[in-house]
Short mmCIF file of C-alpha atoms and ligand atoms in Angstrom, two decimals:
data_model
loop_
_atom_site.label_atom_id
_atom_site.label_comp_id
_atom_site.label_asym_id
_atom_site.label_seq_id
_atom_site.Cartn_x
_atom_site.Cartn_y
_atom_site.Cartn_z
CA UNK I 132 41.35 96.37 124.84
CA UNK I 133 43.10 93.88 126.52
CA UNK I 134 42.15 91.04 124.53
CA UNK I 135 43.01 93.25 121.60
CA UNK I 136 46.79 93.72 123.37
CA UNK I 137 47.16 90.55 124.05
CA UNK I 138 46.14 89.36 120.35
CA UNK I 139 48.75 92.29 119.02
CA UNK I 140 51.66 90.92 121.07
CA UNK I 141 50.80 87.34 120.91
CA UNK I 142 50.64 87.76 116.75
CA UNK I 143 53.86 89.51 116.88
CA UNK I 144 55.64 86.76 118.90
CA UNK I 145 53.98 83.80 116.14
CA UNK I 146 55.43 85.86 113.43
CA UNK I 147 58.20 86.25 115.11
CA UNK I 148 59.12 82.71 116.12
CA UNK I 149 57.72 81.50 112.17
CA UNK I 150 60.54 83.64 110.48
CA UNK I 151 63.10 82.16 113.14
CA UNK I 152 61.73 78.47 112.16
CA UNK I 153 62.62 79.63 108.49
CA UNK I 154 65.71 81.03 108.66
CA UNK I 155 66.90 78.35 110.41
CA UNK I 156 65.14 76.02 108.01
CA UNK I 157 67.61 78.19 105.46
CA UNK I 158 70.80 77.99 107.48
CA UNK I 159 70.01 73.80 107.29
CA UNK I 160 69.35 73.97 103.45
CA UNK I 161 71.92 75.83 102.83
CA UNK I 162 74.63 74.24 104.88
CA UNK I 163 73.42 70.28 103.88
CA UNK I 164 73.57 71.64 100.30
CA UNK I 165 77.37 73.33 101.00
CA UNK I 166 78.77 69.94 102.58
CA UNK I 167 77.26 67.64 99.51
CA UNK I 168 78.95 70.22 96.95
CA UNK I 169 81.92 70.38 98.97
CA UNK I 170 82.55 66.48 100.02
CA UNK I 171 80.04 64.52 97.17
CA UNK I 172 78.32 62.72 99.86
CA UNK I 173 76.82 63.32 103.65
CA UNK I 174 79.73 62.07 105.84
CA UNK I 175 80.59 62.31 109.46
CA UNK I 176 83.84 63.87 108.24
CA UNK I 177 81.77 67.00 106.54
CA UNK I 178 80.98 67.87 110.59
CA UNK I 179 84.07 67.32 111.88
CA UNK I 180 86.94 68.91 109.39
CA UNK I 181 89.86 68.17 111.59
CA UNK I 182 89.85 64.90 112.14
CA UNK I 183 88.63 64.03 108.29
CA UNK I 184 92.20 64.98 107.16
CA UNK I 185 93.75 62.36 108.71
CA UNK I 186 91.04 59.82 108.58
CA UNK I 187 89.89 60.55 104.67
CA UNK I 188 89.48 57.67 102.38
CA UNK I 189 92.19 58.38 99.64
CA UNK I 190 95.41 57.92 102.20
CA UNK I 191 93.76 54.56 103.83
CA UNK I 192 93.76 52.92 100.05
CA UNK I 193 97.08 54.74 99.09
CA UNK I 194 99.23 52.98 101.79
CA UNK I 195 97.47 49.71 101.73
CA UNK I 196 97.81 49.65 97.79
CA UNK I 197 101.71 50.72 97.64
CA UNK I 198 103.72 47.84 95.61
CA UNK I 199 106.72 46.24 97.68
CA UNK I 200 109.94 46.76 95.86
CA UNK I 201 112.29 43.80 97.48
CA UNK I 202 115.53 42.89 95.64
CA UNK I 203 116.65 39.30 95.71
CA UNK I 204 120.01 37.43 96.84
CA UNK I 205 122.65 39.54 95.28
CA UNK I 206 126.65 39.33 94.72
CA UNK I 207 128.65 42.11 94.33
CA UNK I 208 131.45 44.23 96.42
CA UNK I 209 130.24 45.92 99.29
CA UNK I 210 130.38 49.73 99.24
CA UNK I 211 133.62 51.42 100.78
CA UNK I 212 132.44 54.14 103.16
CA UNK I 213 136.47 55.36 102.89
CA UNK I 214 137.40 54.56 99.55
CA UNK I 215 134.92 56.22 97.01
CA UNK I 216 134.36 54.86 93.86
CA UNK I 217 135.72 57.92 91.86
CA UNK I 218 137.99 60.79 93.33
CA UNK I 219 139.03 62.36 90.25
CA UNK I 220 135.34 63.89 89.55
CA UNK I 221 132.19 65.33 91.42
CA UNK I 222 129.59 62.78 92.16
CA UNK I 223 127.44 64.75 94.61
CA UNK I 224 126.37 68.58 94.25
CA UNK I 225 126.33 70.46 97.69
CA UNK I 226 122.45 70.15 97.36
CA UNK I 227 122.75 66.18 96.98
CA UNK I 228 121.91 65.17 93.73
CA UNK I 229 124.44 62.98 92.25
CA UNK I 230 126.64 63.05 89.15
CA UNK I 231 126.32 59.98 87.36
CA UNK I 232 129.94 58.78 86.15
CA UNK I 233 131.21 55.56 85.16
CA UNK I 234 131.97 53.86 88.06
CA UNK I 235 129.63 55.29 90.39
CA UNK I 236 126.87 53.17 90.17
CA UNK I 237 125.76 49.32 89.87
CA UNK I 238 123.38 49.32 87.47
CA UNK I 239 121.92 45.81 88.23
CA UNK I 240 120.85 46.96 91.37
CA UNK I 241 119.06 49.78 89.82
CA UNK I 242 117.84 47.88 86.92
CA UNK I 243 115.97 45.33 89.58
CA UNK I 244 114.64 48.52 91.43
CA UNK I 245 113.34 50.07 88.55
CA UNK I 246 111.71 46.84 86.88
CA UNK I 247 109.85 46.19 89.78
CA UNK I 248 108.35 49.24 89.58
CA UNK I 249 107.18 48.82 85.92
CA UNK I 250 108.69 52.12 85.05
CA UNK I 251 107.66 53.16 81.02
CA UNK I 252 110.09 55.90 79.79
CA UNK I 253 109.50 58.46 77.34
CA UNK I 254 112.16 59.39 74.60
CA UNK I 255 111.23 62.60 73.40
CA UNK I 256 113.02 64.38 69.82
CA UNK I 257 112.31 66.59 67.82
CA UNK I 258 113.56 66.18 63.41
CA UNK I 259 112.46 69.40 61.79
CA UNK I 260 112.66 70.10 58.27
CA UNK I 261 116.36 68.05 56.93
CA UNK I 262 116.59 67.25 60.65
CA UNK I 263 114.95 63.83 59.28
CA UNK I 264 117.71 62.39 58.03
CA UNK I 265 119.02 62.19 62.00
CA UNK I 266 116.51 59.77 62.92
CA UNK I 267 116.87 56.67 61.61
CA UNK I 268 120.81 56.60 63.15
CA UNK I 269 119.14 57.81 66.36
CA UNK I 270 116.48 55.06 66.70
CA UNK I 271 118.73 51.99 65.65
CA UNK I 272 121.22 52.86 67.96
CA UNK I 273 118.32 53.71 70.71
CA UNK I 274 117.96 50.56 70.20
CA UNK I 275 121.36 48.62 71.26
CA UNK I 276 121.56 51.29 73.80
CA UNK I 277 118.92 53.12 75.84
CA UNK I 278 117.37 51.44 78.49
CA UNK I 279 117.31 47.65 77.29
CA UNK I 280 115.05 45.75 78.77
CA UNK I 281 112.49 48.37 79.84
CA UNK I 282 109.36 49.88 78.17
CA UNK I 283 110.35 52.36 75.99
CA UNK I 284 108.14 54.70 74.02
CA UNK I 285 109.98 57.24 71.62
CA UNK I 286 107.77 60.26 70.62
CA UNK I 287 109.60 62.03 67.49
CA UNK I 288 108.30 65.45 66.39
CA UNK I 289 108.64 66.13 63.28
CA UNK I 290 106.72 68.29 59.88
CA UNK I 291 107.80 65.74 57.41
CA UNK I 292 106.22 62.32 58.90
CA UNK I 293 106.36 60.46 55.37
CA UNK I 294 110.60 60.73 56.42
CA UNK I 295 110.77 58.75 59.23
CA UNK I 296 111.66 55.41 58.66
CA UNK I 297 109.84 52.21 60.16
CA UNK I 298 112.27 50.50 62.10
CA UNK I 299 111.93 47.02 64.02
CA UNK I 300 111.46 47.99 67.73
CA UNK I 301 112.33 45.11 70.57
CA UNK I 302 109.24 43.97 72.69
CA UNK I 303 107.85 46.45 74.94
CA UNK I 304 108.89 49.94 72.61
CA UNK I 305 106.98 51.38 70.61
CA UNK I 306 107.04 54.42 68.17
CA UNK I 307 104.90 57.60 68.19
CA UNK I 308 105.13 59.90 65.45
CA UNK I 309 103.74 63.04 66.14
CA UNK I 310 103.07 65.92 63.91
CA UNK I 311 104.33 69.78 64.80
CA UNK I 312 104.23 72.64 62.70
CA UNK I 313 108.12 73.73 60.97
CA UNK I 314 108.93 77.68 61.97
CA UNK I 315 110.38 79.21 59.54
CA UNK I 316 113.54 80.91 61.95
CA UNK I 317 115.71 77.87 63.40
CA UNK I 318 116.50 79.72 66.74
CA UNK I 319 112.28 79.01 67.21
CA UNK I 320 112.31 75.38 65.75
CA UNK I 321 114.91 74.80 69.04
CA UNK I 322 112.71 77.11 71.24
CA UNK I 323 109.51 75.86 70.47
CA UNK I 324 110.63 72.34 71.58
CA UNK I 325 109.65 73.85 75.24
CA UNK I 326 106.55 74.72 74.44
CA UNK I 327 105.33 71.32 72.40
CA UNK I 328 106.61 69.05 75.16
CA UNK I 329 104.71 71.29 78.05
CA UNK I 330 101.48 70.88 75.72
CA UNK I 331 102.22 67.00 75.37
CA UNK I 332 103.07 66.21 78.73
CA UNK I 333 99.83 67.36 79.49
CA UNK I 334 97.53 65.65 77.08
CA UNK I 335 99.62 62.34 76.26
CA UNK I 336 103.12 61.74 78.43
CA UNK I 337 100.76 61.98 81.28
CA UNK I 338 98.84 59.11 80.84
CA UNK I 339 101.69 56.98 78.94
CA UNK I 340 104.71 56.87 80.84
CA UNK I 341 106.54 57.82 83.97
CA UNK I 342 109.76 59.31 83.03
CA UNK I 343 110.89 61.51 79.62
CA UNK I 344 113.81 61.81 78.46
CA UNK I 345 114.06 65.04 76.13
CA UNK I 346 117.20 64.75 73.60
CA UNK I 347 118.10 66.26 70.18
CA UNK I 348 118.36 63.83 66.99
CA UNK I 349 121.73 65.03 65.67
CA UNK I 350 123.15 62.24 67.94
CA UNK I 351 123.79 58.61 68.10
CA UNK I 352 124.04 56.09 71.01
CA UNK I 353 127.87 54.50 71.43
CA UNK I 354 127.57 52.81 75.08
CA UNK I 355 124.89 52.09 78.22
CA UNK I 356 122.74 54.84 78.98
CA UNK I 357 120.30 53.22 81.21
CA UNK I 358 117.90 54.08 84.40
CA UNK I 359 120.89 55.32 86.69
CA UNK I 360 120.35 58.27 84.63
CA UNK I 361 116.76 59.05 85.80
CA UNK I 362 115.43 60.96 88.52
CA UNK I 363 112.81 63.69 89.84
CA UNK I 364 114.56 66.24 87.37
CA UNK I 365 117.78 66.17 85.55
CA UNK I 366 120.30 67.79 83.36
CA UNK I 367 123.10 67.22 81.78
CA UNK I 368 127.22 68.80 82.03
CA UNK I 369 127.26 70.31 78.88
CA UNK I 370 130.75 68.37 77.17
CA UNK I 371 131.93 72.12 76.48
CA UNK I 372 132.36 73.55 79.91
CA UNK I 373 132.27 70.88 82.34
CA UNK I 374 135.64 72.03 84.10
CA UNK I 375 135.70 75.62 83.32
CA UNK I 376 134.93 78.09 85.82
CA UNK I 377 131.81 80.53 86.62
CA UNK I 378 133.24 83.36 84.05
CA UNK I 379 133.20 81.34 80.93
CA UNK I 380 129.73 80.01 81.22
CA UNK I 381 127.80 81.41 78.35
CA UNK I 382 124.76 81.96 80.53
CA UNK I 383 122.39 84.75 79.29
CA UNK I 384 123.74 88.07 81.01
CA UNK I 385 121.78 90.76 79.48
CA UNK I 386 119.46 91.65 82.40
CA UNK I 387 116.48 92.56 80.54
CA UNK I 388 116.24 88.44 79.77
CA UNK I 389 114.54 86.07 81.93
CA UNK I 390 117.22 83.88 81.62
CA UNK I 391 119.64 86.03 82.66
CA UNK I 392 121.99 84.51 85.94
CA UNK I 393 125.02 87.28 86.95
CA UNK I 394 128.11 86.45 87.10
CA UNK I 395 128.53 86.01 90.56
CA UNK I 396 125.90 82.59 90.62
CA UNK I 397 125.66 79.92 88.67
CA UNK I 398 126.13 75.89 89.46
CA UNK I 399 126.80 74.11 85.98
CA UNK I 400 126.56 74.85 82.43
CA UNK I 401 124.09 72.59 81.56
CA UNK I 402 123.41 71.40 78.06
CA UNK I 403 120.05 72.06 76.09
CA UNK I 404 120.01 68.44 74.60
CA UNK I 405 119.68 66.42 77.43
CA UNK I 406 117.43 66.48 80.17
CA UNK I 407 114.39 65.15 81.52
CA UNK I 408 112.46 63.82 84.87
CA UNK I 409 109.10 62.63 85.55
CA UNK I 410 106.32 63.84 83.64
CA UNK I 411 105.13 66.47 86.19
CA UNK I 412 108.46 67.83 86.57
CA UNK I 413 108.94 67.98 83.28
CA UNK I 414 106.06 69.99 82.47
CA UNK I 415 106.82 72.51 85.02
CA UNK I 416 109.98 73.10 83.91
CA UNK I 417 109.07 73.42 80.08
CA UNK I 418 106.39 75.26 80.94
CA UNK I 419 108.24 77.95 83.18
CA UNK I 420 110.70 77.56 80.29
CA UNK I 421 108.10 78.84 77.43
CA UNK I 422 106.97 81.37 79.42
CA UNK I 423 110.25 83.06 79.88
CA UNK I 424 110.70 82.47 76.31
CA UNK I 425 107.43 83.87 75.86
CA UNK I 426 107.99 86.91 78.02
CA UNK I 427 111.37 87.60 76.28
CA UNK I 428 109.59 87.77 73.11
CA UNK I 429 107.35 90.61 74.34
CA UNK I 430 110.28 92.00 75.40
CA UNK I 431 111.76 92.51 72.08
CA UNK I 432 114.75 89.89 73.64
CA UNK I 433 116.35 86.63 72.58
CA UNK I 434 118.51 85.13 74.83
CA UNK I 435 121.57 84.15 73.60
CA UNK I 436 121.77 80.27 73.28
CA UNK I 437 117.64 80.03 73.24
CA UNK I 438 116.09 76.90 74.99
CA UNK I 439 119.69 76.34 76.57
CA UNK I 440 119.81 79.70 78.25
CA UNK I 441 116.33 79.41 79.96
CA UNK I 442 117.07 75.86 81.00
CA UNK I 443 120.38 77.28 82.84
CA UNK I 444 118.27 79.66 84.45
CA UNK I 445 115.50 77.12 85.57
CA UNK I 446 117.77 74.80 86.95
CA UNK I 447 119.44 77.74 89.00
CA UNK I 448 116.67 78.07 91.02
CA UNK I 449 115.18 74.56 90.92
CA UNK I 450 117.94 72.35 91.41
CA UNK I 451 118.37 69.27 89.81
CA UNK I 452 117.59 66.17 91.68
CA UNK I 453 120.74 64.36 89.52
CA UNK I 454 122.78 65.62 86.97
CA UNK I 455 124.31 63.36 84.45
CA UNK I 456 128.50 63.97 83.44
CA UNK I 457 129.49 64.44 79.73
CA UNK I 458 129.59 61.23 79.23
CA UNK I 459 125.76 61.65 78.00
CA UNK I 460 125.98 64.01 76.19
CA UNK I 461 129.38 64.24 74.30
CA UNK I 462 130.37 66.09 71.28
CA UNK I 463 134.04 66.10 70.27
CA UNK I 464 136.03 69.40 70.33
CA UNK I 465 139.57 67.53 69.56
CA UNK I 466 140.23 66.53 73.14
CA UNK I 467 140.14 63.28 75.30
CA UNK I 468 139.53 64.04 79.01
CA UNK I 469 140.91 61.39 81.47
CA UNK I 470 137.33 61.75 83.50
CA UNK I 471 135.68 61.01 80.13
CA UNK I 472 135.81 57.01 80.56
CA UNK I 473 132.85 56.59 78.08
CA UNK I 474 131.04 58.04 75.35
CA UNK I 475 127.26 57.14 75.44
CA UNK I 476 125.47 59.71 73.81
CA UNK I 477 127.59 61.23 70.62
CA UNK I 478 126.98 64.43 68.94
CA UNK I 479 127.05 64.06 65.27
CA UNK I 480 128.86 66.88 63.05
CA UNK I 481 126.25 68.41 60.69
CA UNK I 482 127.37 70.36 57.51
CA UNK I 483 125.75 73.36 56.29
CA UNK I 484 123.80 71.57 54.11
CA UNK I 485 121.56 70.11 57.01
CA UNK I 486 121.34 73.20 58.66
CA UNK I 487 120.15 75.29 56.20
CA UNK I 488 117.01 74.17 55.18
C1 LIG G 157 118.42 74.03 62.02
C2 LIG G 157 119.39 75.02 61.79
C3 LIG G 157 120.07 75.57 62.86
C4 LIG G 157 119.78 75.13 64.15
C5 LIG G 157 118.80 74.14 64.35
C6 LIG G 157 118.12 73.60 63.30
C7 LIG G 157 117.11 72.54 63.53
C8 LIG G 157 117.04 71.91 64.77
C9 LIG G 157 116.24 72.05 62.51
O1 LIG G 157 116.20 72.53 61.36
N1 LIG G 157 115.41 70.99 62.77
C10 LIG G 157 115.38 70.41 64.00
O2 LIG G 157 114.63 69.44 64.19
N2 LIG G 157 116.16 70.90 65.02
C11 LIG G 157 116.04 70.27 66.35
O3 LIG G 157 116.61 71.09 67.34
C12 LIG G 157 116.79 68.95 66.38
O4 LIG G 157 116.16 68.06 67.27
C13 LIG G 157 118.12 69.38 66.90
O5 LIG G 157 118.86 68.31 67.45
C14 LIG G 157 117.72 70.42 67.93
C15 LIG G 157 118.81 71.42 68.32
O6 LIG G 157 119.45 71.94 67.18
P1 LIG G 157 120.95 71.56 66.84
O7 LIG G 157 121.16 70.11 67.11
O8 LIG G 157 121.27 71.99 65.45
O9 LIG G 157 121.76 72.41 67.88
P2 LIG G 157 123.28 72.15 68.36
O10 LIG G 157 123.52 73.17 69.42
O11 LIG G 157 123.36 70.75 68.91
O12 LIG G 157 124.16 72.29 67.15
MN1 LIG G 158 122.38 69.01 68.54
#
């Protein structure tokens, strides 16, 4: 009897203290397995989370690997803190992003800067159907024009590749033709430009250059436009409405549009064939683009100047990091502006013959 008690209990306490032994054999399978999915390898760090934020890898060989961007011995007129370059025009938006103008920056400063850094820039356009017969004007003027002396990769879009003409490219550019299906309606050949550069930016900007630079081809270079005009994200003062006020921007302003902005907000009027930014930015803003564009669609909505509408709205609510003036984007509606000291980027008139296809 008591032997037989004592076996009961003692048999009870093995078994006992045998599961314990496995589930904590478990608890130690399962949590080495956890931190070698989680982390790729058994590290200290995997046992104490905190401290492997600040002590991880990646940001030791980040800092020590960062490229030193040091100008040389330079001549040139010192800044005046009370005298600003240009008083007639904007040059900085109340969020601080600055309005390029003539006058407002020295571009060998920047040029040195942006050399250093190796920056590769992306020109991105889109020749459609008869919108061929743009390109050839666009790229040999590209040439005496946009950013000289840096690496320069132009990616043109276009149905009818057989059109585009070979032209001799300086050292360091290079040209990417890149086929795109033609829709039939114009208003989505324009649109669709968001959706092809979000889908690029992704599988080939990425990995090719740092900056794009998203025009249309209807256009031809006439003076410097150059790496002051870079940034994070940037648009352009569309030439039309650069000095009028909030009530004769033609911003979408049916409300059932994604790109609708009332009347009461509103920064710029910014133009559809100019802007740009690093590749990320880029991406998210022609992808949040298509997707209003997209959404509209479903909606049984087209907003009224297309691309140009949703950029308006985008760049409402993410603001522009620098916007460029009209003189980068200039078309000619009779007039000369005084504030209009160059013409670097020039619309070129299209008859109806190029427009309907
Ligand atoms: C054709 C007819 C009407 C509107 C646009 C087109 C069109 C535009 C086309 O047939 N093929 C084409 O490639 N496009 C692209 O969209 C071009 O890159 C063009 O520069 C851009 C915007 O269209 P644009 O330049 O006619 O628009 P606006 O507002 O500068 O006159
Ligand atoms: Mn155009």
């Amino acid at each position: 009897m008591f032997t037989n008690n004592w076996g009961k209990s003692g048999r009870k306490k093995y078994c006992l203290f045998i599961i314990f032994i496995i589930c904590l054999s478990l608890l130690f399978i399962f949590s080495f397995s956890w931190h070698t999915l989680e982390n790729s390898e058994w590290h200290p760090r995997a046992m104490f989370p905190c401290k492997a934020v600040s002590t991880s890898k990646a940001s030791y060989l980040d800092l020590d690997q960062l490229k030193e961007v040091k100008l040389q011995r330079m001549l040139y007129e010192k800044p005046e803190t009370l005298k600003p370059p240009r008083s007639d025009v904007l040059i900085m938006t109340p969020w601080f992003a600055p309005i390029v103008w003539d006058g407002t920056f020295n571009i060998d400063i920047l040029n040195e800067q942006f050399h250093q850094r190796g920056v590769r820039i992306g020109l991105t356009v889109f020749a459609i159907k008869k919108y061929t017969v743009f390109v050839k004007t666009f790229l040999e003027t590209a040439e005496k024009f946009f950013m000289v002396g840096h690496k320069v990769n132009y990616y043109v879009f276009t149905d009818r590749a057989s059109e585009i003409p070979n032209i001799t490219l300086s050292e360091g550019r290079h040209l990417v033709v890149l086929d795109v299906p033609s829709y039939k309606r114009w208003q989505e050949v324009t649109m669709r430009r968001m959706e092809i550069i979000r889908n690029y930016s992704r599988e080939l900007f990425i990995n090719e250059v740092d900056y794009l630079v998203c025009v249309d081809v209807d256009m031809r270079f006439n003076d410097h436009v150059g790496v002051e005009s870079l940034s994070n994200v940037f648009g352009t003062l569309h030439p039309g409405y650069f000095g009028a006020s909030r009530q004769y921007f033609t911003y979408e302003r049916r409300s059932q549009s994604q790109a609708c902005i009332p009347s009461d907000e509103g920064d710029f009027y910014y133009a559809g064939g100019y802007f740009g930014g690093t590749v990320e930015e880029v991406f998210k803003l022609t992808n949040h683009c298509h997707q209003a564009i997209m959404t509209d669609k479903e909606n049984n909505i087209e907003a009224i100047w297309h691309d140009e509408s949703h950029l308006n709205k985008y760049f409402l609510y993410h603001k522009p990091t620098k916007i460029l003036s009209p003189e980068y984007l200039w078309a000619d509606y009779g007039g000369s502006p005084a504030a209009v000291k160059r013409r670097r980027f020039i619309a070129i008139p299209k008859d109806s013959q190029i427009r309907n296809k």
